[in-house]
mmCIF file of C-alpha atoms and ligand atoms in Angstrom:
data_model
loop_
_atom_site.group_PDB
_atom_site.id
_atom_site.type_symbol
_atom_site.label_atom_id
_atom_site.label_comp_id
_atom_site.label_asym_id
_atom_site.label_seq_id
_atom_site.Cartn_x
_atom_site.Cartn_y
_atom_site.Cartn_z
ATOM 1 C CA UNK H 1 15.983 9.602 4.482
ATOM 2 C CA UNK H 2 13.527 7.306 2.674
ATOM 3 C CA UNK H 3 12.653 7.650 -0.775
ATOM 4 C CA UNK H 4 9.196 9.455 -1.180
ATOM 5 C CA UNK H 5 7.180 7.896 -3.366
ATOM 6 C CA UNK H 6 4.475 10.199 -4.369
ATOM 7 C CA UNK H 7 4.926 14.085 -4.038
ATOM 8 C CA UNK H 8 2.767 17.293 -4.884
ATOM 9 C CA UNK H 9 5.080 19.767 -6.779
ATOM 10 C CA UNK H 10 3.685 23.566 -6.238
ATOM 11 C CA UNK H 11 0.488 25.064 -5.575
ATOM 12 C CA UNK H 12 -3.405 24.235 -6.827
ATOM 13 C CA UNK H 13 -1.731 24.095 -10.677
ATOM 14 C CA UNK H 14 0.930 22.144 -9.871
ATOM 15 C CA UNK H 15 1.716 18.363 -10.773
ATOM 16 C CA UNK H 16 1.989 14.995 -9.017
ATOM 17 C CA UNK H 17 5.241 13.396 -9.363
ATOM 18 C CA UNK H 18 5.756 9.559 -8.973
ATOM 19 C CA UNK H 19 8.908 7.638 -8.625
ATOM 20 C CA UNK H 20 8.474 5.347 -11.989
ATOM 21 C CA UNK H 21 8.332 1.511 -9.772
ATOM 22 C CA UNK H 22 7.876 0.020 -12.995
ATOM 23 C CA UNK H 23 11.798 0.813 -13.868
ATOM 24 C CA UNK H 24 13.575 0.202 -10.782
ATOM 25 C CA UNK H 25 16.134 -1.025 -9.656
ATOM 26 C CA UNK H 26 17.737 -0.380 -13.007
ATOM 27 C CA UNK H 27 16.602 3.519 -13.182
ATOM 28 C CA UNK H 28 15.292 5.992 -10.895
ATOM 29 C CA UNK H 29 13.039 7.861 -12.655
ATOM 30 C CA UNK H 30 10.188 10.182 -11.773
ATOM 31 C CA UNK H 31 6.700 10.979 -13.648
ATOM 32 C CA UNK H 32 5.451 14.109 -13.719
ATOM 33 C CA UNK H 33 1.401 13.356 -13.480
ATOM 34 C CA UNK H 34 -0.498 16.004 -14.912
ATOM 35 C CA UNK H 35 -4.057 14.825 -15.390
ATOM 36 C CA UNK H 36 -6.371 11.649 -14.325
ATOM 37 C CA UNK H 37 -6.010 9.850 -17.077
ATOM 38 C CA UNK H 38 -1.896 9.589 -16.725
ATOM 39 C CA UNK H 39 -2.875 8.433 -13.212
ATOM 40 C CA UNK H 40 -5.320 5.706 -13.812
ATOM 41 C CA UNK H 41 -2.482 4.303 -16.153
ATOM 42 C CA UNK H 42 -0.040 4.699 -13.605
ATOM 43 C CA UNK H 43 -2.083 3.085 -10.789
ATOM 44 C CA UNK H 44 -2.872 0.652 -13.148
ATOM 45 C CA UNK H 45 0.734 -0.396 -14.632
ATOM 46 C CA UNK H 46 2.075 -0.038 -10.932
ATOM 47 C CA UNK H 47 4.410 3.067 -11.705
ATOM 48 C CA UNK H 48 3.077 3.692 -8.078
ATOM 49 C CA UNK H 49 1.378 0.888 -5.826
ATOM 50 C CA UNK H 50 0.903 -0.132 -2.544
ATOM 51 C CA UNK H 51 -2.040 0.399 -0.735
ATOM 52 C CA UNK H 52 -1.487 3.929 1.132
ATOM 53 C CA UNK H 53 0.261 5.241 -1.558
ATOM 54 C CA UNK H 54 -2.418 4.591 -4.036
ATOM 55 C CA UNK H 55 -4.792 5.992 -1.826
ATOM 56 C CA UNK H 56 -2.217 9.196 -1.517
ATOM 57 C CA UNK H 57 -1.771 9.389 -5.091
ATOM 58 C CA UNK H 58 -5.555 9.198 -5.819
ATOM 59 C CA UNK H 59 -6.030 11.960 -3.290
ATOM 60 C CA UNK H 60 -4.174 14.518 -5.315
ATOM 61 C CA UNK H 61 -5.735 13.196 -8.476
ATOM 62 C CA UNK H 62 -8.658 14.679 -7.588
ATOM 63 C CA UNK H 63 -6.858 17.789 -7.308
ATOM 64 C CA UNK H 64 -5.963 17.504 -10.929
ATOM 65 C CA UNK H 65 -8.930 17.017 -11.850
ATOM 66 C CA UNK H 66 -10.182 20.207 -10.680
ATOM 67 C CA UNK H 67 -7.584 22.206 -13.147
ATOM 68 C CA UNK H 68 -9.795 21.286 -16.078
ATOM 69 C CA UNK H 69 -12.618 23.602 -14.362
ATOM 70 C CA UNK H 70 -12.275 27.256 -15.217
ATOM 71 C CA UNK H 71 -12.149 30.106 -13.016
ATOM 72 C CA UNK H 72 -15.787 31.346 -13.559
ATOM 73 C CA UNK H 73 -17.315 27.681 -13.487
ATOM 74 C CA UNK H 74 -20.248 27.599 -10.550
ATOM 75 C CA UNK H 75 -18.593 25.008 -7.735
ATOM 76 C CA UNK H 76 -21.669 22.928 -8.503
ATOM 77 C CA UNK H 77 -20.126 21.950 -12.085
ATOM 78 C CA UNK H 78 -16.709 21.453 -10.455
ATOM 79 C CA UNK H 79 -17.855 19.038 -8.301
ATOM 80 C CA UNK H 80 -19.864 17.031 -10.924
ATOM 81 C CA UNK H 81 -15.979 16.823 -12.595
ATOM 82 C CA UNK H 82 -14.670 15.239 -9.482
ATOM 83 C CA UNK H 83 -17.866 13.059 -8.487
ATOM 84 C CA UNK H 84 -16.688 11.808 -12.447
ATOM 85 C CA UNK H 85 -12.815 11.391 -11.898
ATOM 86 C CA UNK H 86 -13.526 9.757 -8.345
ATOM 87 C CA UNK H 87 -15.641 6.937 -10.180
ATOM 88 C CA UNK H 88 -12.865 6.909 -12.706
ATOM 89 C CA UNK H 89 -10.270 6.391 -10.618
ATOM 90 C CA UNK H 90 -12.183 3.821 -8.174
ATOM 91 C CA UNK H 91 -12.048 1.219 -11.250
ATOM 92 C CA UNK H 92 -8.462 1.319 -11.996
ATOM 93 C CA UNK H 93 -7.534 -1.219 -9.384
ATOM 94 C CA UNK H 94 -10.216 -3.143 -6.880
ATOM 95 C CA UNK H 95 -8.157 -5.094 -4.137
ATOM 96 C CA UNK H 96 -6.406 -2.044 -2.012
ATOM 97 C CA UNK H 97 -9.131 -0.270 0.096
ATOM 98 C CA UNK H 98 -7.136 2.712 0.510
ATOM 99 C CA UNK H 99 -8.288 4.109 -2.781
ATOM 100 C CA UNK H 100 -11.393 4.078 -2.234
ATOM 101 C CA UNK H 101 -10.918 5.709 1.451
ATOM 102 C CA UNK H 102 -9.310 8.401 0.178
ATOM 103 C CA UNK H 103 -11.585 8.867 -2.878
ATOM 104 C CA UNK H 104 -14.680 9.230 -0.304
ATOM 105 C CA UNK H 105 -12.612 10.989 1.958
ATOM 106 C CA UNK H 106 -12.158 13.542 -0.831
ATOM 107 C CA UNK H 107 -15.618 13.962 -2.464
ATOM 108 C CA UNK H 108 -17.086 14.252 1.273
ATOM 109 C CA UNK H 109 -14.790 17.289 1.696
ATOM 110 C CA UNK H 110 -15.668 18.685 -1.461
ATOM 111 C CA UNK H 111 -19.224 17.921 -0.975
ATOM 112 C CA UNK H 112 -18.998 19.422 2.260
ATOM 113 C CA UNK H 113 -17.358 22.812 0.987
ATOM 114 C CA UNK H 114 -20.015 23.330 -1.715
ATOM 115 C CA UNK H 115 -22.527 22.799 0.866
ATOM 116 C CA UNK H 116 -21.375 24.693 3.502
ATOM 117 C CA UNK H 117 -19.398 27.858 1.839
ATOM 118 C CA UNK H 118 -22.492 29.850 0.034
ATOM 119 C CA UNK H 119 -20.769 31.695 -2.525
ATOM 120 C CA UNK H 120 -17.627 29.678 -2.652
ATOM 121 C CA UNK H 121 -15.911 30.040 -5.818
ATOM 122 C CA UNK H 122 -13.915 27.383 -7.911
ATOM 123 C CA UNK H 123 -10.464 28.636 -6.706
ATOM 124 C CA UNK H 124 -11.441 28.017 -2.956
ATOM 125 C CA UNK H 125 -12.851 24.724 -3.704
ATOM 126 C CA UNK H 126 -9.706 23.617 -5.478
ATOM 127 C CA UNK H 127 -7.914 25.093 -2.588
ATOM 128 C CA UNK H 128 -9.839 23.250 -0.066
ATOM 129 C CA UNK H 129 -9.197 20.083 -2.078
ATOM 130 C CA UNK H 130 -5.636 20.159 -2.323
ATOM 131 C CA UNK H 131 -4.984 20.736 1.199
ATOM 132 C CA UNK H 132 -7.155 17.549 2.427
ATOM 133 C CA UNK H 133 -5.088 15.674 -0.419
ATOM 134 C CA UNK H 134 -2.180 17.236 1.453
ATOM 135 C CA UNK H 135 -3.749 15.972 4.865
ATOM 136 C CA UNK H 136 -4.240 12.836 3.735
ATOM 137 C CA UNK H 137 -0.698 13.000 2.712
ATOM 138 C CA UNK H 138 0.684 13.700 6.115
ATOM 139 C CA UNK H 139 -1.209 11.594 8.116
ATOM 140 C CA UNK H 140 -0.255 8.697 6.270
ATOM 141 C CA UNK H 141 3.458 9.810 6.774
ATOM 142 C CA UNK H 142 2.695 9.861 10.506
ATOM 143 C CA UNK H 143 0.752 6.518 10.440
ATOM 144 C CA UNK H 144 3.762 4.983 9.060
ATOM 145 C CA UNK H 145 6.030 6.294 11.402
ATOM 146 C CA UNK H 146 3.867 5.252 14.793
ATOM 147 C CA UNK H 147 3.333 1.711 13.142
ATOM 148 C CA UNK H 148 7.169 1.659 12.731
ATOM 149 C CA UNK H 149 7.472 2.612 16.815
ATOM 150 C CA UNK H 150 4.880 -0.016 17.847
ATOM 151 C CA UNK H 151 6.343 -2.873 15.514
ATOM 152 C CA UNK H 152 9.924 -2.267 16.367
ATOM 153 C CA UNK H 153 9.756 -4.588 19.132
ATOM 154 C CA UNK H 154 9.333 -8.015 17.364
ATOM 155 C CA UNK H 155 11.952 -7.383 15.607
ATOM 156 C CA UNK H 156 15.246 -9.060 18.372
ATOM 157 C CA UNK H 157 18.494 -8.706 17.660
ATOM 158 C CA UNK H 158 20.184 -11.004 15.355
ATOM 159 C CA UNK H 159 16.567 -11.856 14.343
ATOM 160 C CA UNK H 160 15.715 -13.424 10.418
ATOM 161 C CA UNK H 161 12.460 -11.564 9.278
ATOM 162 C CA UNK H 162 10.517 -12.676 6.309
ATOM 163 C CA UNK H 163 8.524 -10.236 4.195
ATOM 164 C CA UNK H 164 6.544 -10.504 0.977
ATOM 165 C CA UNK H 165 6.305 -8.271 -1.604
ATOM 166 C CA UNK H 166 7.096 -4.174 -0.653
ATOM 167 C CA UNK H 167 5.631 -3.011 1.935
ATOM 168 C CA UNK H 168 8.185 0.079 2.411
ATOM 169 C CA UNK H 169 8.285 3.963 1.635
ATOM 170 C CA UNK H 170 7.664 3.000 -2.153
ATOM 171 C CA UNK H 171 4.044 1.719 -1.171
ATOM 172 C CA UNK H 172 2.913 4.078 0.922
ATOM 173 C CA UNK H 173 3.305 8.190 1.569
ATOM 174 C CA UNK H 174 5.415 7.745 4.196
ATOM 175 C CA UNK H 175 8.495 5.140 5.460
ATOM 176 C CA UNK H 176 6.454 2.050 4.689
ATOM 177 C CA UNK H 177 4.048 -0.368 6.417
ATOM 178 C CA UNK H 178 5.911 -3.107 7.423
ATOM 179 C CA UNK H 179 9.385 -2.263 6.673
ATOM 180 C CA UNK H 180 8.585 0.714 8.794
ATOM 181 C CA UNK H 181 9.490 -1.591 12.111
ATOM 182 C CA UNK H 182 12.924 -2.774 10.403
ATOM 183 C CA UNK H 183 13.767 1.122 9.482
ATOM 184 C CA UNK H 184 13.143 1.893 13.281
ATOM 185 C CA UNK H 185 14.721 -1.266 14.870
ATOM 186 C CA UNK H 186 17.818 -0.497 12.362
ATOM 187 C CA UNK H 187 17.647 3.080 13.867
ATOM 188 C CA UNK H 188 18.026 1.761 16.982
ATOM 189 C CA UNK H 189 21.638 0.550 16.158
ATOM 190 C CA UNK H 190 19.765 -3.505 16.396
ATOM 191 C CA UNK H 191 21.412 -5.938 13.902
ATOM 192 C CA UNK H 192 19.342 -8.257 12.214
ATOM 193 C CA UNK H 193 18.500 -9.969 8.680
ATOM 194 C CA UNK H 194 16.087 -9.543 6.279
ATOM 195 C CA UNK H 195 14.640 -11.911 3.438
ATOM 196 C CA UNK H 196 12.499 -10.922 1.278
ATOM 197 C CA UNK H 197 10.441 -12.973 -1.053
ATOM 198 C CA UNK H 198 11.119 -12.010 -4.746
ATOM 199 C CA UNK H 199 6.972 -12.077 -5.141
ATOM 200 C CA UNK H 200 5.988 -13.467 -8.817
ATOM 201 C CA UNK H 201 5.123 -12.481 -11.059
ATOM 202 C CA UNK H 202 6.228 -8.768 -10.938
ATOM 203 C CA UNK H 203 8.865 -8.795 -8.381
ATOM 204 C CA UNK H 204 8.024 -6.403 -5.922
ATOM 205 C CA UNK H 205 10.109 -8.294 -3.243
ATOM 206 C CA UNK H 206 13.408 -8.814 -5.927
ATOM 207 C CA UNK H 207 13.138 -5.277 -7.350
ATOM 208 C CA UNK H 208 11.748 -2.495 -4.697
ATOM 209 C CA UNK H 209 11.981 -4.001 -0.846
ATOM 210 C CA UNK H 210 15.440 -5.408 -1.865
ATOM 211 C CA UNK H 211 16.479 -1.978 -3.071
ATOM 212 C CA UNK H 212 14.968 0.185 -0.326
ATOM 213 C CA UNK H 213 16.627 -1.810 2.554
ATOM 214 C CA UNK H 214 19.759 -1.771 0.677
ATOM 215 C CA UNK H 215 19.664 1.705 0.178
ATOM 216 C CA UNK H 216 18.691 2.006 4.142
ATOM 217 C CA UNK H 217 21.677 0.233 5.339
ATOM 218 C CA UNK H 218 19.869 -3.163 6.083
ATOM 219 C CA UNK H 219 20.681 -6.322 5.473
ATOM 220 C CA UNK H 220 18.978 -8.149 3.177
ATOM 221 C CA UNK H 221 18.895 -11.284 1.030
ATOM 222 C CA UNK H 222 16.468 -12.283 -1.726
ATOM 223 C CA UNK H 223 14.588 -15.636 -1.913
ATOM 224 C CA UNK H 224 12.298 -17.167 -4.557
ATOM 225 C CA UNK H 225 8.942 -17.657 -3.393
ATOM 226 C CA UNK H 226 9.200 -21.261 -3.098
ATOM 227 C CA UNK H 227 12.332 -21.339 -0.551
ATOM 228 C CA UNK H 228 10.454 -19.559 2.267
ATOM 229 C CA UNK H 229 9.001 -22.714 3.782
ATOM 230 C CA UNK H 230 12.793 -24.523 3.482
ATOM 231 C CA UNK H 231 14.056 -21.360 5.135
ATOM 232 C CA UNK H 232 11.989 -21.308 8.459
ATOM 233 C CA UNK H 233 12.833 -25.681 8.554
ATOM 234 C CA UNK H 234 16.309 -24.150 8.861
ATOM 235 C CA UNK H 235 15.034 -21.876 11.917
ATOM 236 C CA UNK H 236 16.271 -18.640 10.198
ATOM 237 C CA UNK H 237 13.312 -16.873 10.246
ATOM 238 C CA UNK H 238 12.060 -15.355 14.107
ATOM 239 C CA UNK H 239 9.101 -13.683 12.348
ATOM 240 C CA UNK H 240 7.187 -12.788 9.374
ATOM 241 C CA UNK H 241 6.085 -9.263 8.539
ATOM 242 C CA UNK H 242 3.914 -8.642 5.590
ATOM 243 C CA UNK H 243 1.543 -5.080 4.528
ATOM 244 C CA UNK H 244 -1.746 -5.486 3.623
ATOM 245 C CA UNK H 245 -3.953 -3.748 1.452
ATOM 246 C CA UNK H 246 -7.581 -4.798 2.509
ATOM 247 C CA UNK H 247 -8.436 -5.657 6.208
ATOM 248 C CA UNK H 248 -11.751 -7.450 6.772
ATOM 249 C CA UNK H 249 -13.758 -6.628 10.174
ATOM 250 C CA UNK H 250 -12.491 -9.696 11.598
ATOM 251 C CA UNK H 251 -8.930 -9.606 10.716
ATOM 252 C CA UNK H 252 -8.827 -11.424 7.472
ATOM 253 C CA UNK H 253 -6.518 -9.858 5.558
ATOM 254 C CA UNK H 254 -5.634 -8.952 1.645
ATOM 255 C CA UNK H 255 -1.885 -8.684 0.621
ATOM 256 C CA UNK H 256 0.107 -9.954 -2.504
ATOM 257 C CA UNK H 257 -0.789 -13.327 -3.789
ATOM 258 C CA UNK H 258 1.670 -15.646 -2.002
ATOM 259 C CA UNK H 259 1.061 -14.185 1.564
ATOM 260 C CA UNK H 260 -1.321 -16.497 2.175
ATOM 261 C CA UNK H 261 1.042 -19.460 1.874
ATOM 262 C CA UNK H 262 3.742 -17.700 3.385
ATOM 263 C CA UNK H 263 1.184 -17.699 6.471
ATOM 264 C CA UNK H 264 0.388 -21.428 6.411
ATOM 265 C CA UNK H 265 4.202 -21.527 6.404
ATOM 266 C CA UNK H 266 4.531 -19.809 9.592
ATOM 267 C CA UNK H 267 2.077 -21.229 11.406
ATOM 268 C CA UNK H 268 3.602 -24.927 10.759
ATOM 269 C CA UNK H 269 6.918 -23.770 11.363
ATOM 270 C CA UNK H 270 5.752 -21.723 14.801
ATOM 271 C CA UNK H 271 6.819 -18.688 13.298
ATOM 272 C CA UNK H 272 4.424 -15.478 14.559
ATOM 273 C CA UNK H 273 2.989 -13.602 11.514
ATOM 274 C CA UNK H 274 2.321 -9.919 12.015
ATOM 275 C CA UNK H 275 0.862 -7.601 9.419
ATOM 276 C CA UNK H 276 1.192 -4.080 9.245
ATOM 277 C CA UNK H 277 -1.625 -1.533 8.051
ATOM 278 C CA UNK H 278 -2.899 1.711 8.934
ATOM 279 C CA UNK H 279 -6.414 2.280 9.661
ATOM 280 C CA UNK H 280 -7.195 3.389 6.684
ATOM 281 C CA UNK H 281 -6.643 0.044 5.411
ATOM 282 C CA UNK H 282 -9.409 -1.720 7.687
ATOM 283 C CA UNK H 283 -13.059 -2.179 5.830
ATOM 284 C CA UNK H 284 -15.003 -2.779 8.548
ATOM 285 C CA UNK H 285 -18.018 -2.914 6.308
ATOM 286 C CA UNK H 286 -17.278 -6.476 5.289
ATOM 287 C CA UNK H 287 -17.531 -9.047 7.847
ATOM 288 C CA UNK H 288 -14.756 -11.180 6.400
ATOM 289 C CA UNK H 289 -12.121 -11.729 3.481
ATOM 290 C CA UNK H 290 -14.659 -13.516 1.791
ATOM 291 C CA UNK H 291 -15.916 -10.524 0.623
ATOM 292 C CA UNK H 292 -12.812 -8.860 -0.366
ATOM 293 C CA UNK H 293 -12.658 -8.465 -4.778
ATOM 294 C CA UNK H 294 -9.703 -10.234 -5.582
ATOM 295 C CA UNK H 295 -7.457 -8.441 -9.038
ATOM 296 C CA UNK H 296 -6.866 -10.872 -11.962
ATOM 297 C CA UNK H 297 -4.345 -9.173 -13.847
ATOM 298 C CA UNK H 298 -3.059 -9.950 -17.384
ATOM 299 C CA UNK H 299 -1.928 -13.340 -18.197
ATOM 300 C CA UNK H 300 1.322 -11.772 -19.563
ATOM 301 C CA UNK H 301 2.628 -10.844 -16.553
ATOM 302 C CA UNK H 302 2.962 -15.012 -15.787
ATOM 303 C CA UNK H 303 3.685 -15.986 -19.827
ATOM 304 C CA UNK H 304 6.900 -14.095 -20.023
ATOM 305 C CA UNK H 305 10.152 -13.097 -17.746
ATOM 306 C CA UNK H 306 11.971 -10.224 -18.411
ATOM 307 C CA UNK H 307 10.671 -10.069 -21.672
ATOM 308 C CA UNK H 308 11.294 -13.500 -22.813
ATOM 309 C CA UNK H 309 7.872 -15.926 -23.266
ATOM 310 C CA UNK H 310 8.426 -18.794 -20.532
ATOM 311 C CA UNK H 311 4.696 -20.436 -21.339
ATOM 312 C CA UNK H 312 3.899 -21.903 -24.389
ATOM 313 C CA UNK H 313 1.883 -20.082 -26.252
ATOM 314 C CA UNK H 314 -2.267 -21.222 -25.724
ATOM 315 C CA UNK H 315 -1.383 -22.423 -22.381
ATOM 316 C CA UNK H 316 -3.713 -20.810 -20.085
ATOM 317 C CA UNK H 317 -3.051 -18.515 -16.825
ATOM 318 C CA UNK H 318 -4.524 -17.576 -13.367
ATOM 319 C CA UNK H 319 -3.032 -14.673 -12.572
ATOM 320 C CA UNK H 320 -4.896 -13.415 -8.864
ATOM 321 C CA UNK H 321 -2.922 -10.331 -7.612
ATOM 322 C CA UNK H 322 -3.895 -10.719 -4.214
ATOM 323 C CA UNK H 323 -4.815 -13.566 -1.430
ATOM 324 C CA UNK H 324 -6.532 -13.678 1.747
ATOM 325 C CA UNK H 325 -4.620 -14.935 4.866
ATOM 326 C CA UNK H 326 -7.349 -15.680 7.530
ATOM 327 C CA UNK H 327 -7.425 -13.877 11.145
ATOM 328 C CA UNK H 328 -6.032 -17.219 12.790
ATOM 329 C CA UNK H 329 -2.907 -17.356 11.264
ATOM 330 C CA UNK H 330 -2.092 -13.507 12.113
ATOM 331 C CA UNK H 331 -0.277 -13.468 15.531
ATOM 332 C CA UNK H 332 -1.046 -9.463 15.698
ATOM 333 C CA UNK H 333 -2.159 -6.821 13.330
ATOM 334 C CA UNK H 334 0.601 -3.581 13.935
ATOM 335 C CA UNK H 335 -1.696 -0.370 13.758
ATOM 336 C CA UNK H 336 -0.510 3.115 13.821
ATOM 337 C CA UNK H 337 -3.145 3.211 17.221
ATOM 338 C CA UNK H 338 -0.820 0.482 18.679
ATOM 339 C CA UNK H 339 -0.735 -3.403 17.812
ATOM 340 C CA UNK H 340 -3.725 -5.811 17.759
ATOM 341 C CA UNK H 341 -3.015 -9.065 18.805
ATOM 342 C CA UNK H 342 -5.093 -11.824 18.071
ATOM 343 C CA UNK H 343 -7.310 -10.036 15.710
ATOM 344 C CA UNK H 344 -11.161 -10.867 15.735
ATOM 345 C CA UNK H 345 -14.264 -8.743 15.283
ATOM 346 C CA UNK H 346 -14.699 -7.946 18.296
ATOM 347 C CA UNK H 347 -11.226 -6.275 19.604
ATOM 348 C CA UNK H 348 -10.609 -4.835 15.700
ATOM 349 C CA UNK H 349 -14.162 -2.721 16.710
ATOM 350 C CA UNK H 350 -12.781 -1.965 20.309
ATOM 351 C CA UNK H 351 -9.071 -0.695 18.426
ATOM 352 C CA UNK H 352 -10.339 1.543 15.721
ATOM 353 C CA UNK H 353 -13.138 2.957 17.409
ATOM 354 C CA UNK H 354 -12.456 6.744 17.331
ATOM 355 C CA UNK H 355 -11.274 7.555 20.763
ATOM 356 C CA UNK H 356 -9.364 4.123 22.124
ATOM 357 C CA UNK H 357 -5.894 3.148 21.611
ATOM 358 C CA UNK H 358 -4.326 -0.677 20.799
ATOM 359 C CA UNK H 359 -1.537 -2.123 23.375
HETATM 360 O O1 MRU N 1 0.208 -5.073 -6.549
HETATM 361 P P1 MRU N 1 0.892 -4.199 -5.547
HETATM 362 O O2 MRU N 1 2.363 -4.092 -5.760
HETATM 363 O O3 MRU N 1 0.227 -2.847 -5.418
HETATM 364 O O4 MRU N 1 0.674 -4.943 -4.166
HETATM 365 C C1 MRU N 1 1.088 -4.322 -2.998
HETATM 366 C C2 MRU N 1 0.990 -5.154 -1.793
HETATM 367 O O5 MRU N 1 0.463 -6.241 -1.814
HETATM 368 C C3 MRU N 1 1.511 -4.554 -0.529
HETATM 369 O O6 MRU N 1 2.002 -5.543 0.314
HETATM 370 C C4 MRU N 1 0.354 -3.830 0.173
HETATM 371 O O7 MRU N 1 -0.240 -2.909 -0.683
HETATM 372 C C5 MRU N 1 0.794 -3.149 1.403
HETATM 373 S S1 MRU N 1 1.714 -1.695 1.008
HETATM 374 C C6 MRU N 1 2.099 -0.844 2.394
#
């Protein structure tokens, strides 16, 4: 059983609960998330991140945002509420795409129920708003697991696979993007090694993939970002498998800052470089990663190291949360519709239109 990240507890008045990411691995502690404004803070602190599972979490925060509308409010006025909490919860964090999937996918629905139900009342709408947060829920559980069955395959035994940052059940609603191929190879009784870059400056890689392989039964060692490249010289890495949380329309792809070198790395070394991402993590309405918005986050999170100020003080900081690693240096996107290889405009169109399927 993997850990699940983000979980709705009880019906339309219930609560959110997030596994705190902030505190592991020292403490597993949950959050019980009552209202958008503990949310945004969440999001934004990374008490829950990754791409799906911001998009998950944001889902059902539109839910809670619908228990500040009383019973005898006209649907009109509730949906004003979430038109407001959707724009508020679009600006707590720009790179992941996901968020603002879900967010649309959400206000369409409600949209769409106001429209459509004459004489709906506030209950129903809140109704029909938690279950397409709960649908949005469950299909990214199921996209996880069919990326997981499609990307099981590069992983050989007695391989060395390279990840970056966490990529697992913590980032997502389900078993994880591309730790979802290890879970299923390790299911399959195949032996093989992880490594997983720490990922400065928060440690995603040290603290969370580390942990959830660990706890999965999979072997796993931790480098510092700067030994990957010395690691594939060595010829201990078969292949590289990172998330992602912005696809362009050609394949250009957002993940955690450092995935971009790790890509160069590959490519020099011969080493294939897959990413894994759900649909719902393509933008097709940008032609490349040129156009994806980029995070700067505080300059604290570089200044100091487990609490203790590594930077002289006055000493500036760039501090980019995410890169871009260009189309040509992915050997195949792995899709929950099967695995792209190759990516470029024109087969990305052909794999997510709505009826085909990938290889
Ligand atoms: O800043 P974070 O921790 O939210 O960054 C997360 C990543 O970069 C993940 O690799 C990405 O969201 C894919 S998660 C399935």
């Amino acid at each position: 059983m993997v850990v699940q990240a983000v979980k709705w507890i009880g019906d339309i008045d219930g609560y959110l609960e997030l596994v705190d990411q902030r505190r592991l691995p020292g403490e597993f502690v949950s959050l019980q998330c009552r209202d958008t404004r503990f949310l945004f803070d969440a999001i934004k602190t990374l008490a829950v991140r990754g791409a799906p599972a911001i998009g998950v979490a944001a889902a059902y925060g539109l839910a809670l945002a619908l228990q500040e509308s009383k019973a005898g409010d006209s649907p009109e006025k509730a949906l004003a509420e979430l038109t407001k909490a959707r724009e508020y919860l679009a600006s707590s964090r720009p790179t992941a795409v996901n968020l603002f999937w879900a967010l649309d996918r959400m206000r369409r629905k409600a949209e769409g129920f106001v429209e459509g139900e004459a004489g709906a009342t506030v209950t129903a709408l809140r109704e029909a708003v938690l279950a397409e947060a709960k649908a949005i829920h469950s299909e990214d559980v199921e996209m996880c697991r069919q990326i997981g069955l499609h990307g099981e395959k590069f992983i050989k035994e007695g391989a060395g696979i390279l990840t970056h940052c966490n990529a697992g059940a913590l980032a997502t609603g389900g078993q994880g993007t591309a730790l979802s191929p290890m879970f299923e190879a390790h299911k399959k009784g195949r032996k093989f090694s992880v490594y997983a870059d720490e990922t400065r400056p928060l440690l995603q890689g040290a603290r969370l993939t580390a942990w959830e392989l660990k706890q999965a039964g999979i072997q796993v060692a931790v480098i510092c970002d700067n030994m990957a490249g010395w690691l594939m010289k060595q010829g201990k890495i078969n292949a590289v498998i990172t998330g992602a949380d912005r696809i362009a329309a050609n394949g250009d792809a957002a993940n955690k800052i450092g995935t971009y070198s790790v890509s160069i790395l590959a490519r020099e070394h011969g080493v294939p470089f897959y990413i894994a991402a759900p649909s719902s993590t393509f933008d097709l309405s940008i032609a490349s990663g040129a156009e994806i918005p980029i995070e700067q986050r505080a300059a604290e999170e570089v200044t100091s190291f487990a609490g203790t100020r590594t930077v002289p003080a006055g000493v500036s900081v760039w501090n980019p949360a995410f890169d871009v690693t260009e189309a040509r240096n992915i050997a195949a996107i792995i899709t929950e519709r099967g695995v792209i290889e190759n990516p470029d405009t024109e087969i990305i169109s052909q794999c997510l239109a709505p009826s085909s399927r990938g290889s």
